[in-house]
Short mmCIF file of C-alpha atoms in Angstrom, two decimals:
data_model
loop_
_atom_site.label_atom_id
_atom_site.label_comp_id
_atom_site.label_asym_id
_atom_site.label_seq_id
_atom_site.Cartn_x
_atom_site.Cartn_y
_atom_site.Cartn_z
CA MET A 1 114.69 81.66 -32.71
CA ARG A 2 118.19 83.02 -32.90
CA GLN A 3 121.13 80.70 -32.39
CA GLY A 4 124.76 81.56 -31.94
CA ASN A 5 127.05 83.02 -29.34
CA PRO A 6 125.15 85.04 -26.75
CA GLY A 7 127.83 87.76 -26.55
CA ARG A 8 128.16 88.28 -30.29
CA GLY A 9 125.67 91.17 -30.56
CA ARG A 10 127.13 93.21 -27.70
CA SER A 11 129.25 96.26 -28.25
CA HIS A 12 132.91 96.13 -27.28
CA VAL A 13 133.57 97.52 -23.79
CA HIS A 14 136.73 99.55 -23.24
CA LEU A 15 138.43 99.30 -19.88
CA VAL A 16 139.98 102.27 -18.12
CA THR A 17 143.37 100.56 -18.13
CA GLN A 18 143.25 100.39 -21.94
CA ALA A 19 142.40 104.05 -22.52
CA GLN A 20 144.99 106.12 -24.35
CA ARG A 21 146.18 109.32 -22.76
CA SER A 22 144.75 112.47 -24.27
CA ARG A 23 146.53 114.15 -27.16
CA SER A 24 147.53 117.16 -25.05
CA ASP A 25 148.99 114.88 -22.35
CA ASP A 26 150.89 112.97 -25.02
CA ILE A 27 152.33 116.18 -26.52
CA ASN A 28 153.30 117.46 -23.07
CA PHE A 29 155.04 114.14 -22.30
CA ARG A 30 157.03 114.26 -25.56
CA GLN A 31 157.98 117.91 -24.97
CA ARG A 32 159.24 117.16 -21.46
CA ARG A 33 161.26 114.19 -22.73
CA TYR A 34 162.77 116.32 -25.52
CA LEU A 35 163.69 119.12 -23.10
CA LEU A 36 165.23 116.64 -20.67
CA MET A 37 167.38 115.12 -23.41
CA MET A 38 168.47 118.55 -24.64
CA GLY A 39 169.35 119.49 -21.05
CA ILE A 40 171.55 116.40 -20.84
CA ARG A 41 173.12 117.45 -24.14
CA ALA A 42 173.89 120.92 -22.75
CA VAL A 43 175.53 119.36 -19.69
CA CYS A 44 177.61 117.09 -21.95
CA PHE A 45 178.71 120.11 -23.98
CA VAL A 46 179.73 122.10 -20.88
CA ILE A 47 181.64 119.10 -19.51
CA ALA A 48 183.42 118.65 -22.85
CA VAL A 49 184.46 122.34 -22.90
CA VAL A 50 185.72 122.21 -19.30
CA MET A 51 187.67 119.03 -20.01
CA PHE A 52 189.14 120.55 -23.18
CA VAL A 53 190.25 123.69 -21.33
CA ASN A 54 191.90 121.54 -18.66
CA HIS A 55 193.79 119.55 -21.33
CA LEU A 56 192.36 116.15 -20.47
CA GLY A 57 193.15 114.80 -23.93
CA TRP A 58 191.09 112.03 -25.48
CA LEU A 59 188.63 111.94 -22.55
CA VAL A 60 187.00 115.04 -24.08
CA VAL A 61 185.61 112.79 -26.81
CA ILE A 62 183.17 110.99 -24.47
CA PRO A 63 180.96 113.98 -23.52
CA ALA A 64 181.49 115.50 -26.97
CA LEU A 65 179.95 112.43 -28.60
CA GLY A 66 177.00 112.73 -26.23
CA ALA A 67 176.58 116.38 -27.20
CA ILE A 68 176.70 115.45 -30.89
CA PHE A 69 174.39 112.42 -30.97
CA ILE A 70 171.78 113.18 -28.30
CA PRO A 71 169.91 115.76 -30.47
CA TYR A 72 169.28 113.11 -33.14
CA PHE A 73 167.66 110.75 -30.64
CA ALA A 74 165.75 113.60 -28.97
CA VAL A 75 164.14 114.60 -32.28
CA VAL A 76 163.35 111.01 -33.25
CA PHE A 77 161.68 110.34 -29.89
CA ALA A 78 159.79 113.65 -29.97
CA ASN A 79 158.39 113.01 -33.45
CA GLY A 80 157.83 109.30 -32.98
CA GLY A 81 154.09 109.58 -32.48
CA ARG A 82 151.81 108.45 -29.75
CA GLU A 83 152.91 105.99 -27.13
CA PRO A 84 151.48 102.46 -27.11
CA SER A 85 147.96 102.40 -25.75
CA ASN A 86 148.56 99.56 -23.30
CA THR A 87 151.65 100.40 -21.26
CA ARG A 88 150.62 98.68 -18.03
CA GLY A 89 150.82 95.14 -19.36
CA PHE A 90 147.16 94.40 -18.59
CA MET A 91 145.31 92.55 -21.30
CA GLU A 92 141.56 92.19 -21.35
CA TYR A 93 140.34 88.61 -21.14
CA GLN A 94 139.14 87.42 -24.54
CA PRO A 95 137.54 83.98 -24.32
CA ASN A 96 138.50 81.73 -27.20
CA LEU A 97 135.77 79.14 -27.07
CA PRO A 98 135.09 76.64 -29.84
CA ALA A 99 131.85 76.96 -31.75
CA THR A 100 129.06 74.88 -30.28
CA ARG A 101 126.96 72.47 -32.32
CA ASP A 102 123.37 71.51 -31.77
CA PRO A 103 123.45 67.67 -31.32
CA VAL A 104 119.73 67.34 -32.14
CA GLY A 105 119.57 69.65 -35.15
CA PRO A 106 120.20 68.65 -38.77
CA SER A 107 123.83 68.08 -39.59
CA SER A 108 123.63 68.05 -43.37
CA GLU A 109 122.17 70.45 -45.87
CA ASN A 110 119.29 68.18 -46.89
CA GLY A 111 117.92 68.03 -43.36
CA HIS A 112 118.37 64.29 -42.76
CA ARG A 113 120.31 62.98 -39.84
CA PRO A 114 123.12 60.58 -40.64
CA SER A 115 122.52 56.99 -39.67
CA ARG A 116 124.37 55.52 -36.75
CA PRO A 117 127.26 53.20 -37.54
CA GLY A 118 126.24 49.59 -37.16
CA GLY A 119 122.60 50.54 -36.82
CA SER A 120 119.85 49.50 -39.18
CA ASP A 121 117.29 51.75 -40.76
CA ASP A 122 113.77 50.43 -40.24
#
């Protein structure tokens, strides 16, 4: 007779909400994010040039900094690897039950039950 947790021998079931997106979907997502960030960089550069031509002084620095630093972040995000597998915030229920003991079975290695406190052995 086998004793133990009844669910211990089962294989782990994966839920649809925990499935990772496919590799091609992940690459397409990172490419779109990179192209979006580089588009924002191009807009910052054009705005900086227009502001410089119109002699707007130190305000040119704001879009220029965006045009300088956005490529760094775009490359880091594009090469960062796969996204986390669980983005929806749903966690599978994992019961954390204490181990059960057989009250009738032997409790020591020699097979004898311990005597009750205050009781007498006949």
